[in-house]
mmCIF file with all atom_site columns, C-alpha atoms in Angstrom:
data_model
loop_
_atom_site.group_PDB
_atom_site.id
_atom_site.type_symbol
_atom_site.label_atom_id
_atom_site.label_alt_id
_atom_site.label_comp_id
_atom_site.label_asym_id
_atom_site.label_entity_id
_atom_site.label_seq_id
_atom_site.pdbx_PDB_ins_code
_atom_site.Cartn_x
_atom_site.Cartn_y
_atom_site.Cartn_z
_atom_site.occupancy
_atom_site.B_iso_or_equiv
_atom_site.pdbx_formal_charge
_atom_site.auth_seq_id
_atom_site.auth_comp_id
_atom_site.auth_asym_id
_atom_site.auth_atom_id
_atom_site.pdbx_PDB_model_num
ATOM 1   C CA . MET C 1 1   ? 100.511 -30.055 8.542   1.00 0.00 ? 1   MET C CA 1
ATOM 2   C CA . LEU C 1 2   ? 98.937  -28.337 5.541   1.00 0.00 ? 2   LEU C CA 1
ATOM 3   C CA . PHE C 1 3   ? 96.556  -26.344 7.710   1.00 0.00 ? 3   PHE C CA 1
ATOM 4   C CA . GLN C 1 4   ? 99.364  -25.234 10.037  1.00 0.00 ? 4   GLN C CA 1
ATOM 5   C CA . GLN C 1 5   ? 101.320 -23.804 7.119   1.00 0.00 ? 5   GLN C CA 1
ATOM 6   C CA . GLN C 1 6   ? 98.478  -22.581 4.948   1.00 0.00 ? 6   GLN C CA 1
ATOM 7   C CA . TRP C 1 7   ? 95.729  -21.517 7.349   1.00 0.00 ? 7   TRP C CA 1
ATOM 8   C CA . ARG C 1 8   ? 95.960  -17.881 6.239   1.00 0.00 ? 8   ARG C CA 1
ATOM 9   C CA . ALA C 1 9   ? 95.598  -18.831 2.586   1.00 0.00 ? 9   ALA C CA 1
ATOM 10  C CA . ILE C 1 10  ? 92.741  -21.255 3.305   1.00 0.00 ? 10  ILE C CA 1
ATOM 11  C CA . ILE C 1 11  ? 90.795  -18.685 5.329   1.00 0.00 ? 11  ILE C CA 1
ATOM 12  C CA . TRP C 1 12  ? 91.392  -16.012 2.669   1.00 0.00 ? 12  TRP C CA 1
ATOM 13  C CA . ALA C 1 13  ? 90.277  -18.402 -0.088  1.00 0.00 ? 13  ALA C CA 1
ATOM 14  C CA . LEU C 1 14  ? 87.055  -19.075 1.834   1.00 0.00 ? 14  LEU C CA 1
ATOM 15  C CA . PHE C 1 15  ? 86.576  -15.323 2.248   1.00 0.00 ? 15  PHE C CA 1
ATOM 16  C CA . ILE C 1 16  ? 86.988  -14.855 -1.511  1.00 0.00 ? 16  ILE C CA 1
ATOM 17  C CA . LEU C 1 17  ? 84.458  -17.619 -2.174  1.00 0.00 ? 17  LEU C CA 1
ATOM 18  C CA . VAL C 1 18  ? 81.925  -15.951 0.120   1.00 0.00 ? 18  VAL C CA 1
ATOM 19  C CA . ILE C 1 19  ? 82.332  -12.446 -1.305  1.00 0.00 ? 19  ILE C CA 1
ATOM 20  C CA . THR C 1 20  ? 82.235  -13.646 -4.899  1.00 0.00 ? 20  THR C CA 1
ATOM 21  C CA . GLY C 1 21  ? 79.012  -15.518 -4.165  1.00 0.00 ? 21  GLY C CA 1
ATOM 22  C CA . ILE C 1 22  ? 77.148  -12.557 -2.703  1.00 0.00 ? 22  ILE C CA 1
ATOM 23  C CA . PRO C 1 23  ? 74.586  -11.299 -5.220  1.00 0.00 ? 23  PRO C CA 1
ATOM 24  C CA . GLY C 1 24  ? 75.724  -8.010  -6.735  1.00 0.00 ? 24  GLY C CA 1
ATOM 25  C CA . SER C 1 25  ? 74.036  -5.376  -8.807  1.00 0.00 ? 25  SER C CA 1
ATOM 26  C CA . TYR C 1 26  ? 74.146  -5.785  -12.555 1.00 0.00 ? 26  TYR C CA 1
ATOM 27  C CA . ILE C 1 27  ? 77.340  -4.415  -14.083 1.00 0.00 ? 27  ILE C CA 1
ATOM 28  C CA . PRO C 1 28  ? 77.050  -3.426  -17.755 1.00 0.00 ? 28  PRO C CA 1
ATOM 29  C CA . GLY C 1 29  ? 78.980  -5.534  -20.250 1.00 0.00 ? 29  GLY C CA 1
ATOM 30  C CA . ILE C 1 30  ? 82.477  -4.534  -21.242 1.00 0.00 ? 30  ILE C CA 1
ATOM 31  C CA . THR C 1 31  ? 82.665  -3.102  -24.717 1.00 0.00 ? 31  THR C CA 1
ATOM 32  C CA . THR C 1 32  ? 86.344  -2.254  -25.134 1.00 0.00 ? 32  THR C CA 1
ATOM 33  C CA . PHE C 1 33  ? 89.621  -3.440  -23.688 1.00 0.00 ? 33  PHE C CA 1
ATOM 34  C CA . TRP C 1 34  ? 90.082  -0.216  -21.705 1.00 0.00 ? 34  TRP C CA 1
ATOM 35  C CA . ASP C 1 35  ? 86.702  -0.642  -20.014 1.00 0.00 ? 35  ASP C CA 1
ATOM 36  C CA . TRP C 1 36  ? 88.166  -3.499  -17.978 1.00 0.00 ? 36  TRP C CA 1
ATOM 37  C CA . LEU C 1 37  ? 89.990  -0.920  -15.824 1.00 0.00 ? 37  LEU C CA 1
ATOM 38  C CA . GLN C 1 38  ? 86.956  -0.500  -13.586 1.00 0.00 ? 38  GLN C CA 1
ATOM 39  C CA . PRO C 1 39  ? 87.189  -0.161  -9.784  1.00 0.00 ? 39  PRO C CA 1
ATOM 40  C CA . ASP C 1 40  ? 86.056  -3.762  -9.264  1.00 0.00 ? 40  ASP C CA 1
ATOM 41  C CA . LYS C 1 41  ? 89.154  -4.943  -11.138 1.00 0.00 ? 41  LYS C CA 1
ATOM 42  C CA . ILE C 1 42  ? 91.311  -3.272  -8.487  1.00 0.00 ? 42  ILE C CA 1
ATOM 43  C CA . VAL C 1 43  ? 89.440  -5.309  -5.878  1.00 0.00 ? 43  VAL C CA 1
ATOM 44  C CA . HIS C 1 44  ? 90.090  -8.480  -7.887  1.00 0.00 ? 44  HIS C CA 1
ATOM 45  C CA . VAL C 1 45  ? 93.802  -7.679  -8.144  1.00 0.00 ? 45  VAL C CA 1
ATOM 46  C CA . PHE C 1 46  ? 93.967  -6.972  -4.405  1.00 0.00 ? 46  PHE C CA 1
ATOM 47  C CA . ILE C 1 47  ? 92.149  -10.052 -3.111  1.00 0.00 ? 47  ILE C CA 1
ATOM 48  C CA . PHE C 1 48  ? 94.041  -12.444 -5.370  1.00 0.00 ? 48  PHE C CA 1
ATOM 49  C CA . ALA C 1 49  ? 97.373  -10.760 -4.599  1.00 0.00 ? 49  ALA C CA 1
ATOM 50  C CA . VAL C 1 50  ? 96.678  -11.400 -0.917  1.00 0.00 ? 50  VAL C CA 1
ATOM 51  C CA . LEU C 1 51  ? 95.869  -15.055 -1.658  1.00 0.00 ? 51  LEU C CA 1
ATOM 52  C CA . SER C 1 52  ? 99.045  -15.610 -3.677  1.00 0.00 ? 52  SER C CA 1
ATOM 53  C CA . PHE C 1 53  ? 101.113 -13.860 -0.995  1.00 0.00 ? 53  PHE C CA 1
ATOM 54  C CA . ALA C 1 54  ? 99.480  -15.957 1.747   1.00 0.00 ? 54  ALA C CA 1
ATOM 55  C CA . ILE C 1 55  ? 100.254 -19.206 -0.080  1.00 0.00 ? 55  ILE C CA 1
ATOM 56  C CA . LEU C 1 56  ? 103.910 -18.220 -0.433  1.00 0.00 ? 56  LEU C CA 1
ATOM 57  C CA . TYR C 1 57  ? 104.014 -17.055 3.182   1.00 0.00 ? 57  TYR C CA 1
ATOM 58  C CA . GLY C 1 58  ? 102.921 -20.545 4.220   1.00 0.00 ? 58  GLY C CA 1
ATOM 59  C CA . VAL C 1 59  ? 105.968 -22.087 2.517   1.00 0.00 ? 59  VAL C CA 1
ATOM 60  C CA . ARG C 1 60  ? 108.378 -19.239 3.182   1.00 0.00 ? 60  ARG C CA 1
ATOM 61  C CA . SER C 1 61  ? 111.035 -21.317 4.956   1.00 0.00 ? 61  SER C CA 1
ATOM 62  C CA . GLN C 1 62  ? 111.136 -23.777 2.058   1.00 0.00 ? 62  GLN C CA 1
ATOM 63  C CA . TYR C 1 63  ? 111.118 -20.880 -0.414  1.00 0.00 ? 63  TYR C CA 1
ATOM 64  C CA . TYR C 1 64  ? 114.128 -19.197 1.233   1.00 0.00 ? 64  TYR C CA 1
ATOM 65  C CA . GLN C 1 65  ? 116.218 -22.366 1.202   1.00 0.00 ? 65  GLN C CA 1
ATOM 66  C CA . SER C 1 66  ? 115.277 -23.901 -2.121  1.00 0.00 ? 66  SER C CA 1
ATOM 67  C CA . LYS C 1 67  ? 117.106 -23.611 -5.391  1.00 0.00 ? 67  LYS C CA 1
ATOM 68  C CA . HIS C 1 68  ? 113.704 -24.328 -6.938  1.00 0.00 ? 68  HIS C CA 1
ATOM 69  C CA . ARG C 1 69  ? 112.066 -21.102 -5.740  1.00 0.00 ? 69  ARG C CA 1
ATOM 70  C CA . TYR C 1 70  ? 110.218 -20.716 -8.999  1.00 0.00 ? 70  TYR C CA 1
ATOM 71  C CA . TYR C 1 71  ? 108.478 -24.050 -8.350  1.00 0.00 ? 71  TYR C CA 1
ATOM 72  C CA . TYR C 1 72  ? 106.828 -22.511 -5.283  1.00 0.00 ? 72  TYR C CA 1
ATOM 73  C CA . ALA C 1 73  ? 106.044 -19.351 -7.230  1.00 0.00 ? 73  ALA C CA 1
ATOM 74  C CA . VAL C 1 74  ? 104.450 -21.317 -10.080 1.00 0.00 ? 74  VAL C CA 1
ATOM 75  C CA . ILE C 1 75  ? 102.366 -23.323 -7.594  1.00 0.00 ? 75  ILE C CA 1
ATOM 76  C CA . ALA C 1 76  ? 101.232 -20.183 -5.736  1.00 0.00 ? 76  ALA C CA 1
ATOM 77  C CA . VAL C 1 77  ? 100.521 -18.074 -8.813  1.00 0.00 ? 77  VAL C CA 1
ATOM 78  C CA . GLY C 1 78  ? 99.052  -20.980 -10.780 1.00 0.00 ? 78  GLY C CA 1
ATOM 79  C CA . SER C 1 79  ? 96.750  -22.192 -8.024  1.00 0.00 ? 79  SER C CA 1
ATOM 80  C CA . THR C 1 80  ? 95.626  -18.625 -7.336  1.00 0.00 ? 80  THR C CA 1
ATOM 81  C CA . ALA C 1 81  ? 94.880  -18.041 -11.026 1.00 0.00 ? 81  ALA C CA 1
ATOM 82  C CA . ILE C 1 82  ? 92.975  -21.331 -11.256 1.00 0.00 ? 82  ILE C CA 1
ATOM 83  C CA . TYR C 1 83  ? 91.010  -20.392 -8.142  1.00 0.00 ? 83  TYR C CA 1
ATOM 84  C CA . GLY C 1 84  ? 90.172  -17.054 -9.776  1.00 0.00 ? 84  GLY C CA 1
ATOM 85  C CA . LEU C 1 85  ? 88.919  -18.880 -12.854 1.00 0.00 ? 85  LEU C CA 1
ATOM 86  C CA . LEU C 1 86  ? 86.882  -21.221 -10.644 1.00 0.00 ? 86  LEU C CA 1
ATOM 87  C CA . THR C 1 87  ? 85.209  -18.314 -8.838  1.00 0.00 ? 87  THR C CA 1
ATOM 88  C CA . GLU C 1 88  ? 84.232  -16.772 -12.170 1.00 0.00 ? 88  GLU C CA 1
ATOM 89  C CA . VAL C 1 89  ? 82.800  -20.085 -13.405 1.00 0.00 ? 89  VAL C CA 1
ATOM 90  C CA . LEU C 1 90  ? 80.824  -20.364 -10.157 1.00 0.00 ? 90  LEU C CA 1
ATOM 91  C CA . GLN C 1 91  ? 79.563  -16.809 -10.616 1.00 0.00 ? 91  GLN C CA 1
ATOM 92  C CA . HIS C 1 92  ? 78.496  -17.560 -14.165 1.00 0.00 ? 92  HIS C CA 1
ATOM 93  C CA . TYR C 1 93  ? 76.762  -20.893 -13.566 1.00 0.00 ? 93  TYR C CA 1
ATOM 94  C CA . ILE C 1 94  ? 75.953  -21.259 -9.855  1.00 0.00 ? 94  ILE C CA 1
ATOM 95  C CA . PHE C 1 95  ? 75.772  -17.994 -7.901  1.00 0.00 ? 95  PHE C CA 1
ATOM 96  C CA . ILE C 1 96  ? 72.465  -16.181 -8.299  1.00 0.00 ? 96  ILE C CA 1
ATOM 97  C CA . GLY C 1 97  ? 72.682  -12.550 -9.354  1.00 0.00 ? 97  GLY C CA 1
ATOM 98  C CA . ARG C 1 98  ? 76.322  -12.833 -10.452 1.00 0.00 ? 98  ARG C CA 1
ATOM 99  C CA . HIS C 1 99  ? 77.970  -13.279 -13.813 1.00 0.00 ? 99  HIS C CA 1
ATOM 100 C CA . GLY C 1 100 ? 81.425  -14.515 -14.723 1.00 0.00 ? 100 GLY C CA 1
ATOM 101 C CA . ASN C 1 101 ? 83.745  -12.247 -16.645 1.00 0.00 ? 101 ASN C CA 1
ATOM 102 C CA . VAL C 1 102 ? 86.911  -12.960 -18.621 1.00 0.00 ? 102 VAL C CA 1
ATOM 103 C CA . TYR C 1 103 ? 88.378  -9.604  -17.601 1.00 0.00 ? 103 TYR C CA 1
ATOM 104 C CA . ASP C 1 104 ? 87.844  -10.515 -13.946 1.00 0.00 ? 104 ASP C CA 1
ATOM 105 C CA . VAL C 1 105 ? 89.896  -13.668 -14.549 1.00 0.00 ? 105 VAL C CA 1
ATOM 106 C CA . LEU C 1 106 ? 92.597  -11.501 -16.114 1.00 0.00 ? 106 LEU C CA 1
ATOM 107 C CA . ALA C 1 107 ? 92.539  -9.199  -13.073 1.00 0.00 ? 107 ALA C CA 1
ATOM 108 C CA . ASP C 1 108 ? 92.737  -12.276 -10.807 1.00 0.00 ? 108 ASP C CA 1
ATOM 109 C CA . CYS C 1 109 ? 95.839  -13.452 -12.696 1.00 0.00 ? 109 CYS C CA 1
ATOM 110 C CA . VAL C 1 110 ? 97.420  -10.003 -12.424 1.00 0.00 ? 110 VAL C CA 1
ATOM 111 C CA . GLY C 1 111 ? 96.675  -10.151 -8.706  1.00 0.00 ? 111 GLY C CA 1
ATOM 112 C CA . ALA C 1 112 ? 98.301  -13.574 -8.403  1.00 0.00 ? 112 ALA C CA 1
ATOM 113 C CA . LEU C 1 113 ? 101.473 -12.248 -10.048 1.00 0.00 ? 113 LEU C CA 1
ATOM 114 C CA . THR C 1 114 ? 101.346 -9.098  -7.930  1.00 0.00 ? 114 THR C CA 1
ATOM 115 C CA . GLY C 1 115 ? 101.199 -11.198 -4.761  1.00 0.00 ? 115 GLY C CA 1
ATOM 116 C CA . TRP C 1 116 ? 104.321 -13.101 -5.799  1.00 0.00 ? 116 TRP C CA 1
ATOM 117 C CA . LEU C 1 117 ? 106.185 -9.890  -6.647  1.00 0.00 ? 117 LEU C CA 1
ATOM 118 C CA . LEU C 1 118 ? 105.099 -8.356  -3.346  1.00 0.00 ? 118 LEU C CA 1
ATOM 119 C CA . PHE C 1 119 ? 106.303 -11.473 -1.505  1.00 0.00 ? 119 PHE C CA 1
ATOM 120 C CA . ILE C 1 120 ? 109.708 -11.159 -3.185  1.00 0.00 ? 120 ILE C CA 1
ATOM 121 C CA . TRP C 1 121 ? 109.894 -7.455  -2.377  1.00 0.00 ? 121 TRP C CA 1
ATOM 122 C CA . VAL C 1 122 ? 108.864 -7.876  1.290   1.00 0.00 ? 122 VAL C CA 1
ATOM 123 C CA . ASN C 1 123 ? 111.291 -10.777 1.766   1.00 0.00 ? 123 ASN C CA 1
ATOM 124 C CA . ARG C 1 124 ? 114.135 -9.511  -0.436  1.00 0.00 ? 124 ARG C CA 1
ATOM 125 C CA . LYS C 1 125 ? 116.675 -9.431  2.417   1.00 0.00 ? 125 LYS C CA 1
ATOM 126 C CA . LYS C 1 126 ? 115.800 -12.909 3.672   1.00 0.00 ? 126 LYS C CA 1
ATOM 127 C CA . ILE C 1 127 ? 115.900 -14.333 0.175   1.00 0.00 ? 127 ILE C CA 1
ATOM 128 C CA . SER C 1 128 ? 119.310 -12.819 -0.544  1.00 0.00 ? 128 SER C CA 1
ATOM 129 C CA . VAL C 1 129 ? 120.687 -13.855 2.880   1.00 0.00 ? 129 VAL C CA 1
ATOM 130 C CA . HIS C 1 130 ? 119.606 -17.470 2.352   1.00 0.00 ? 130 HIS C CA 1
ATOM 131 C CA . PRO C 1 131 ? 121.162 -18.499 -0.939  1.00 0.00 ? 131 PRO C CA 1
ATOM 132 C CA . ALA C 1 132 ? 119.538 -21.466 -2.593  1.00 0.00 ? 132 ALA C CA 1
ATOM 133 C CA . ASN C 1 133 ? 121.025 -24.743 -1.442  1.00 0.00 ? 133 ASN C CA 1
ATOM 134 C CA . SER C 1 134 ? 121.854 -27.518 -3.846  1.00 0.00 ? 134 SER C CA 1
#
């Protein structure tokens, strides 16, 4: 049952794991807060937005009909953010030629929130048509 509903999210999560494990070239350390706005952060936001969106897409029928919509959002955003943290820990300690980065985790969290907001925007008519049941 889980795979039937979440196969998109599972496949995307595996894709993220593979691409975060590929050895990359050395990226200089971040010296200021504004330096975190590098092109790779946009990639982080994108891939984790897709993951968060895919998780919510897998439970969309429950999301539309539930008065506890934020429960599903917290699960999707929270699990995506935790997965982002996990990939950075793996990069720091396990993956060769990679290094974990706190700003990447921040970008992953922004991506998780972006995916939820995109899900709401894409499904705004369905969500408003299906008021939350008691």
